[in-house]
Amino acid sequence: MGKGDSSISDEEWERFLRESEAGAPSAPEEPSARARMVTRRLREQSGQPQGWRTHQPAKSRKGKAWYVVGLLVLVALIVVAVAPDRVTGWFGGDDGNGNTPLAAESERPDQPPATQAAAQQPTLREPFRGSPAVRWADGTAGIDVPAARATGWMTKKQVERTLEKSRDFLAASSLDPGVLAGQRPTEAIALINPRQRDVRDYVKAAFVTPTRENDPLLLFSRFPKAKIKLVGDVVKTRGRMTYREGERGAVEVTTDVTYVYPVTRAEQGSDEVVRTIARREVVMSWDDPAKVITEPGTFSLVSYKVDSTNGGCDTVTGYFVPTFRAERPAAGEGPEVDPYDRSTSMEERMRDADDGKCGTATRE
């Protein structure tokens, strides 16, 4: 139909021609082309480390006894005033056997957790014994969820629901008993935008022919059921979620969580307990369907990173394959890392992740 046959105004016709040439700005776009993924693996060191930040007091001298007592009282008063949460650990809450839970991690801590009981081995009855995780919360309770506010294209109520669904993904991908036993993480995959082609290809390949680039462990925690079983039904977690307005008005949710899995051999009568530790950062973009091609209730992956300890280092099987104490090789060539240290960002933590060398964990 020619311009002379149209009843639209000259201004509308010109706008139509411009949009036809450039592409209508209101049309939804494809989701981001490729999510960024990074992985690093650490070996558990063969020997038992000295307790992290343990203190070995010097022998006292009689001539300075009262001076030392007074100084200790002064230091104790200062510590109570500045860091009351650490005082709890001095009286049983942080000795590897205490049950006093830590407050939620609403922001990044400024130092690693202290451990005075690293030499205590985990048992079937106490699988988190000797670990800072003994004071962490169970499952999703250890993931701090911030208060919702209207952001981007979403109302406050929609953001609240988005945060809940983001936590649902973490539960379905890293805490679900069936997935931990090696099943396909169907519920978690259903929350990922199927229109994001590179992620769709990654998921398709990861469970058939896993490689370092297409490793399901980047997003999902799995153990080979025939060889490894979880001790009890508790996974300890510590982490937090944050969010902001992303590209094209999306709500971008960043999750940074450390998971501690106590495991033993699947064979009957096995009683040795070791721990696999995985810290994951997953950035999700909950896109405006008016601007990005997506499926309702799904997110596009912006990036995903994993830093794992005692889950297998030299081979890629698609599963965490922890080693037990008698099987542990010498320390890796990479740097030593404390897997419980959450005082550094994942970007800093993963800075040397692409060097291909297995690092060494300072504690389990």
Coordinates of C-alpha atoms in Angstrom, one line a residue:
M1 CA 0.0 0.0 0.0
G2 CA 1.4 3.4 -1.0
K3 CA 1.7 6.4 1.3
G4 CA -1.1 8.1 -0.5
D5 CA -3.5 5.2 0.3
S6 CA -2.8 5.5 4.1
S7 CA -4.7 7.4 6.6
I8 CA -1.8 7.8 9.0
S9 CA -0.1 11.2 9.4
D10 CA 3.2 12.2 7.9
E11 CA 4.9 12.1 11.3
E12 CA 3.7 8.5 12.0
W13 CA 4.7 7.4 8.5
E14 CA 8.3 8.8 8.9
R15 CA 8.6 7.1 12.3
F16 CA 7.4 3.8 10.8
L17 CA 10.1 4.1 8.0
R18 CA 12.8 4.8 10.6
E19 CA 11.8 1.9 12.8
S20 CA 11.6 -0.4 9.8
E21 CA 15.2 0.4 8.8
A22 CA 16.7 0.3 12.3
G23 CA 14.4 -2.4 13.8
A24 CA 11.5 -1.6 16.0
P25 CA 12.9 -0.5 19.4
S26 CA 10.0 -2.0 21.2
A27 CA 10.6 -5.5 19.8
P28 CA 12.1 -8.0 22.3
E29 CA 15.8 -8.8 21.8
E30 CA 17.7 -12.1 22.1
P31 CA 19.1 -12.7 25.6
S32 CA 22.8 -12.1 26.1
A33 CA 24.9 -14.2 23.7
R34 CA 27.2 -15.9 26.2
A35 CA 27.3 -16.3 30.0
R36 CA 30.8 -16.1 31.5
M37 CA 31.9 -19.2 33.4
V38 CA 35.0 -19.8 35.5
T39 CA 36.0 -22.9 37.5
R40 CA 38.9 -23.8 39.9
R41 CA 39.5 -27.0 41.8
L42 CA 41.6 -27.5 45.0
R43 CA 43.1 -30.6 46.4
E44 CA 42.7 -31.3 50.1
Q45 CA 46.2 -31.3 51.6
S46 CA 47.5 -34.7 52.7
G47 CA 48.5 -33.7 56.2
Q48 CA 46.5 -32.0 58.9
P49 CA 47.1 -28.2 59.0
Q50 CA 47.8 -26.2 62.1
G51 CA 44.5 -24.6 63.1
W52 CA 43.8 -21.4 61.1
R53 CA 44.8 -18.4 63.2
T54 CA 45.5 -20.7 66.2
H55 CA 47.4 -19.1 69.1
Q56 CA 50.3 -20.9 70.9
P57 CA 50.8 -18.9 74.1
A58 CA 54.4 -18.5 75.4
K59 CA 55.3 -19.7 78.9
S60 CA 54.4 -17.2 81.6
R61 CA 56.9 -15.5 83.8
K62 CA 56.2 -15.0 87.5
G63 CA 57.5 -11.5 87.6
K64 CA 55.1 -10.3 85.0
A65 CA 52.0 -12.3 86.1
W66 CA 49.9 -9.4 87.4
Y67 CA 50.9 -7.2 84.4
V68 CA 49.8 -10.0 82.0
V69 CA 46.5 -10.5 83.8
G70 CA 45.7 -6.8 83.7
L71 CA 46.6 -6.6 80.0
L72 CA 44.4 -9.6 79.2
V73 CA 41.5 -8.1 81.0
L74 CA 41.9 -4.9 79.0
V75 CA 42.2 -6.7 75.7
A76 CA 39.1 -8.8 76.5
L77 CA 37.1 -5.7 77.3
I78 CA 38.1 -4.1 74.0
V79 CA 37.2 -7.3 72.0
V80 CA 33.8 -7.5 73.7
A81 CA 33.1 -4.0 72.7
V82 CA 34.4 -4.3 69.1
A83 CA 33.6 -8.0 68.1
P84 CA 31.1 -9.6 70.6
D85 CA 30.3 -12.3 68.1
R86 CA 33.8 -13.7 68.3
V87 CA 33.6 -13.9 72.1
T88 CA 31.0 -16.6 71.8
G89 CA 33.5 -18.9 70.2
W90 CA 35.9 -18.7 73.1
F91 CA 33.3 -20.4 75.4
G92 CA 32.4 -23.4 73.2
G93 CA 30.5 -21.8 70.3
D94 CA 33.4 -21.9 67.9
D95 CA 35.6 -24.8 69.0
G96 CA 34.4 -27.2 66.4
N97 CA 31.8 -28.8 68.7
G98 CA 29.6 -25.8 69.6
N99 CA 26.1 -25.3 68.1
T100 CA 25.7 -21.5 68.5
P101 CA 24.7 -20.4 65.0
L102 CA 26.3 -17.4 63.4
A103 CA 24.2 -14.4 62.4
A104 CA 23.3 -14.2 58.7
E105 CA 26.0 -12.9 56.3
S106 CA 24.4 -9.7 55.1
E107 CA 27.7 -8.4 53.8
R108 CA 31.2 -9.7 53.1
P109 CA 33.2 -10.5 56.2
D110 CA 36.6 -8.8 56.7
Q111 CA 38.5 -11.9 57.7
P112 CA 38.4 -15.7 57.5
P113 CA 36.6 -17.6 60.3
A114 CA 38.8 -18.7 63.1
T115 CA 39.3 -22.4 63.9
Q116 CA 40.9 -23.8 67.0
A117 CA 39.9 -27.4 66.4
A118 CA 41.1 -28.2 62.9
A119 CA 42.7 -31.4 64.1
Q120 CA 39.3 -32.8 65.1
Q121 CA 38.2 -35.3 62.5
P122 CA 34.5 -35.5 61.3
T123 CA 32.5 -38.5 62.2
L124 CA 29.2 -40.1 61.1
R125 CA 27.5 -38.6 64.1
E126 CA 29.3 -35.2 63.9
P127 CA 30.1 -34.7 60.2
F128 CA 30.9 -31.0 60.6
R129 CA 33.2 -31.5 63.6
G130 CA 36.4 -29.4 63.4
S131 CA 34.9 -27.2 60.7
P132 CA 33.7 -23.5 60.9
A133 CA 30.6 -24.9 59.1
V134 CA 29.5 -26.4 62.4
R135 CA 28.1 -22.9 63.3
W136 CA 26.6 -22.3 59.8
A137 CA 22.9 -22.7 59.1
D138 CA 21.4 -25.6 57.3
G139 CA 20.3 -25.5 53.6
T140 CA 18.7 -22.3 52.4
A141 CA 18.6 -20.9 55.9
G142 CA 22.2 -20.0 55.5
I143 CA 21.5 -17.8 52.4
D144 CA 20.8 -14.2 53.4
V145 CA 18.0 -12.7 51.3
P146 CA 17.8 -8.8 51.2
A147 CA 14.7 -6.8 51.6
A148 CA 12.8 -6.2 48.4
R149 CA 12.4 -2.8 46.7
A150 CA 11.0 -1.7 43.4
T151 CA 13.8 -2.1 40.9
G152 CA 14.0 -1.9 37.1
W153 CA 10.8 -3.2 35.5
M154 CA 9.6 -4.9 38.6
T155 CA 7.5 -3.7 41.5
K156 CA 8.5 -4.4 45.1
K157 CA 6.2 -7.5 45.2
Q158 CA 7.7 -8.8 42.0
V159 CA 11.3 -8.3 43.3
E160 CA 10.3 -10.2 46.4
R161 CA 9.1 -13.1 44.3
T162 CA 12.2 -13.0 42.1
L163 CA 14.4 -13.3 45.1
E164 CA 12.4 -16.3 46.3
K165 CA 12.8 -17.9 42.8
S166 CA 16.5 -17.2 42.8
R167 CA 16.8 -19.0 46.1
D168 CA 14.7 -21.8 44.7
F169 CA 17.3 -22.3 41.9
L170 CA 20.1 -22.5 44.5
A171 CA 18.1 -25.2 46.4
A172 CA 17.3 -27.1 43.2
S173 CA 20.8 -27.0 41.9
S174 CA 23.0 -27.4 45.0
L175 CA 20.8 -28.8 47.8
D176 CA 18.3 -31.2 46.3
P177 CA 18.9 -34.7 47.6
G178 CA 18.1 -36.3 44.3
V179 CA 20.5 -34.0 42.4
L180 CA 23.2 -34.6 45.0
A181 CA 22.8 -38.3 44.3
G182 CA 23.5 -37.8 40.6
Q183 CA 20.0 -37.2 39.2
R184 CA 19.4 -34.6 36.4
P185 CA 18.6 -31.2 38.0
T186 CA 15.3 -30.9 36.1
E187 CA 13.7 -28.3 38.4
A188 CA 16.8 -26.1 38.3
I189 CA 17.1 -26.3 34.5
A190 CA 13.5 -25.3 34.2
L191 CA 14.2 -21.9 35.7
I192 CA 16.9 -21.0 33.1
N193 CA 15.7 -19.1 30.0
P194 CA 15.6 -21.8 27.2
R195 CA 16.1 -19.0 24.6
Q196 CA 19.7 -18.4 25.8
R197 CA 21.4 -20.5 23.2
D198 CA 24.9 -20.9 24.6
V199 CA 23.5 -22.0 28.0
R200 CA 21.0 -24.4 26.3
D201 CA 24.0 -26.0 24.5
Y202 CA 26.0 -26.1 27.7
V203 CA 23.3 -27.9 29.6
K204 CA 22.7 -30.4 26.7
A205 CA 26.4 -31.3 26.5
A206 CA 27.3 -31.2 30.2
F207 CA 25.3 -34.3 31.2
V208 CA 26.3 -36.3 28.2
T209 CA 30.0 -35.5 27.5
P210 CA 31.3 -33.3 30.3
T211 CA 34.4 -31.3 29.7
R212 CA 36.1 -28.4 31.5
E213 CA 34.1 -26.0 29.5
N214 CA 30.9 -28.0 29.7
D215 CA 31.0 -29.2 33.3
P216 CA 27.7 -29.6 35.2
L217 CA 29.6 -28.8 38.4
L218 CA 29.8 -25.2 37.3
L219 CA 26.1 -24.9 38.3
F220 CA 25.0 -28.1 39.9
S221 CA 26.4 -30.3 42.8
R222 CA 26.4 -34.0 42.1
F223 CA 28.1 -37.1 43.5
P224 CA 28.4 -40.5 41.9
K225 CA 25.8 -42.5 43.8
A226 CA 27.6 -45.9 43.4
K227 CA 30.7 -44.5 45.1
I228 CA 29.8 -41.7 47.4
K229 CA 26.9 -40.9 49.7
L230 CA 26.0 -37.8 51.8
V231 CA 26.4 -38.2 55.6
G232 CA 23.0 -37.3 57.0
D233 CA 20.6 -35.0 55.3
V234 CA 22.2 -31.6 56.2
V235 CA 24.3 -29.4 53.9
K236 CA 25.8 -26.4 55.7
T237 CA 25.7 -23.1 53.8
R238 CA 26.8 -19.5 54.2
G239 CA 26.3 -16.8 51.7
R240 CA 24.1 -13.9 50.5
M241 CA 22.1 -12.5 47.6
T242 CA 22.3 -9.0 46.3
Y243 CA 20.5 -7.3 43.4
R244 CA 20.5 -4.2 41.2
E245 CA 19.0 -2.9 38.0
G246 CA 20.8 -4.6 35.0
E247 CA 20.7 -4.1 31.3
R248 CA 17.4 -3.1 29.7
G249 CA 15.8 -2.6 33.1
A250 CA 16.3 -6.2 34.1
V251 CA 16.6 -7.2 37.8
E252 CA 20.1 -8.7 38.1
V253 CA 20.5 -11.0 41.1
T254 CA 24.0 -12.1 42.3
T255 CA 24.3 -15.1 44.6
D256 CA 27.5 -16.0 46.4
V257 CA 27.2 -19.1 48.5
T258 CA 29.6 -21.7 50.1
Y259 CA 28.2 -25.2 50.4
V260 CA 29.8 -27.8 52.7
Y261 CA 28.9 -31.5 51.9
P262 CA 30.0 -34.2 54.4
V263 CA 30.3 -37.5 52.5
T264 CA 31.5 -41.1 53.0
R265 CA 32.1 -44.1 50.8
A266 CA 28.9 -45.7 49.5
E267 CA 30.1 -49.2 50.5
Q268 CA 28.4 -50.7 53.5
G269 CA 30.3 -50.2 56.8
S270 CA 32.3 -47.3 55.6
D271 CA 32.8 -44.8 58.5
E272 CA 35.4 -42.3 57.3
V273 CA 33.9 -38.9 56.7
V274 CA 35.5 -36.2 54.5
R275 CA 34.0 -32.9 53.2
T276 CA 33.6 -31.4 49.8
I277 CA 33.3 -27.7 49.7
A278 CA 32.0 -25.6 46.8
R279 CA 31.7 -21.8 46.6
R280 CA 29.5 -20.7 43.7
E281 CA 28.7 -17.2 42.4
V282 CA 25.8 -17.2 40.0
V283 CA 24.6 -13.9 38.4
M284 CA 21.0 -14.1 37.0
S285 CA 19.2 -11.6 34.8
W286 CA 15.5 -11.6 35.3
D287 CA 14.6 -9.9 32.1
D288 CA 11.7 -7.7 31.1
P289 CA 9.8 -9.8 28.6
A290 CA 8.8 -6.7 26.7
K291 CA 12.5 -6.1 25.9
V292 CA 14.2 -9.6 25.9
I293 CA 12.9 -12.8 24.5
T294 CA 12.4 -15.1 27.5
E295 CA 10.0 -17.5 29.0
P296 CA 7.8 -16.5 32.0
G297 CA 9.4 -17.3 35.3
T298 CA 12.9 -17.9 33.9
F299 CA 16.2 -16.0 34.1
S300 CA 19.2 -15.6 31.7
L301 CA 22.6 -16.4 33.1
V302 CA 25.1 -13.6 33.1
S303 CA 28.0 -15.5 34.7
Y304 CA 28.7 -18.5 36.9
K305 CA 31.8 -19.5 38.8
V306 CA 32.7 -22.3 41.1
D307 CA 35.7 -22.9 43.4
S308 CA 35.6 -26.4 44.8
T309 CA 37.7 -28.3 47.4
N310 CA 38.1 -32.1 47.5
G311 CA 35.8 -32.8 44.6
G312 CA 38.4 -34.1 42.1
C313 CA 41.1 -32.1 40.5
D314 CA 42.7 -33.8 37.5
T315 CA 39.7 -35.3 35.7
V316 CA 36.3 -34.1 34.7
T317 CA 33.5 -36.7 35.3
G318 CA 30.5 -34.5 35.8
Y319 CA 30.5 -35.4 39.5
F320 CA 32.3 -34.4 42.6
V321 CA 34.7 -37.3 43.4
P322 CA 36.3 -36.6 46.8
T323 CA 39.4 -38.4 47.9
F324 CA 39.8 -39.9 51.3
R325 CA 42.8 -39.4 53.6
A326 CA 44.8 -42.5 52.6
E327 CA 44.3 -41.6 48.9
R328 CA 45.3 -38.0 48.9
P329 CA 48.2 -37.0 46.7
A330 CA 50.9 -34.4 47.4
A331 CA 49.9 -30.8 47.4
G332 CA 48.9 -29.2 44.1
E333 CA 51.1 -26.8 42.2
G334 CA 48.6 -23.9 42.6
P335 CA 48.4 -21.5 45.5
E336 CA 47.1 -22.5 49.0
V337 CA 43.5 -21.4 49.6
D338 CA 41.3 -21.5 52.7
P339 CA 37.9 -22.8 51.3
Y340 CA 36.1 -21.2 54.3
D341 CA 37.4 -17.7 53.6
R342 CA 34.6 -15.5 52.4
S343 CA 36.4 -12.2 53.0
T344 CA 37.6 -12.1 49.3
S345 CA 35.4 -11.6 46.3
M346 CA 34.9 -14.5 43.9
E347 CA 36.6 -12.3 41.2
E348 CA 39.7 -12.1 43.4
R349 CA 39.4 -15.7 44.4
M350 CA 39.3 -16.9 40.8
R351 CA 42.0 -14.6 39.4
D352 CA 44.4 -17.5 38.9
A353 CA 41.7 -20.0 38.0
D354 CA 42.6 -20.4 34.3
D355 CA 46.2 -21.5 34.9
G356 CA 45.2 -25.2 34.8
K357 CA 47.0 -26.0 38.1
C358 CA 45.3 -27.6 41.1
G359 CA 45.6 -25.5 44.2
T360 CA 45.8 -26.8 47.8
A361 CA 43.2 -26.2 50.5
T362 CA 44.5 -25.3 53.9
R363 CA 41.7 -27.0 55.7
E364 CA 38.7 -29.2 55.2

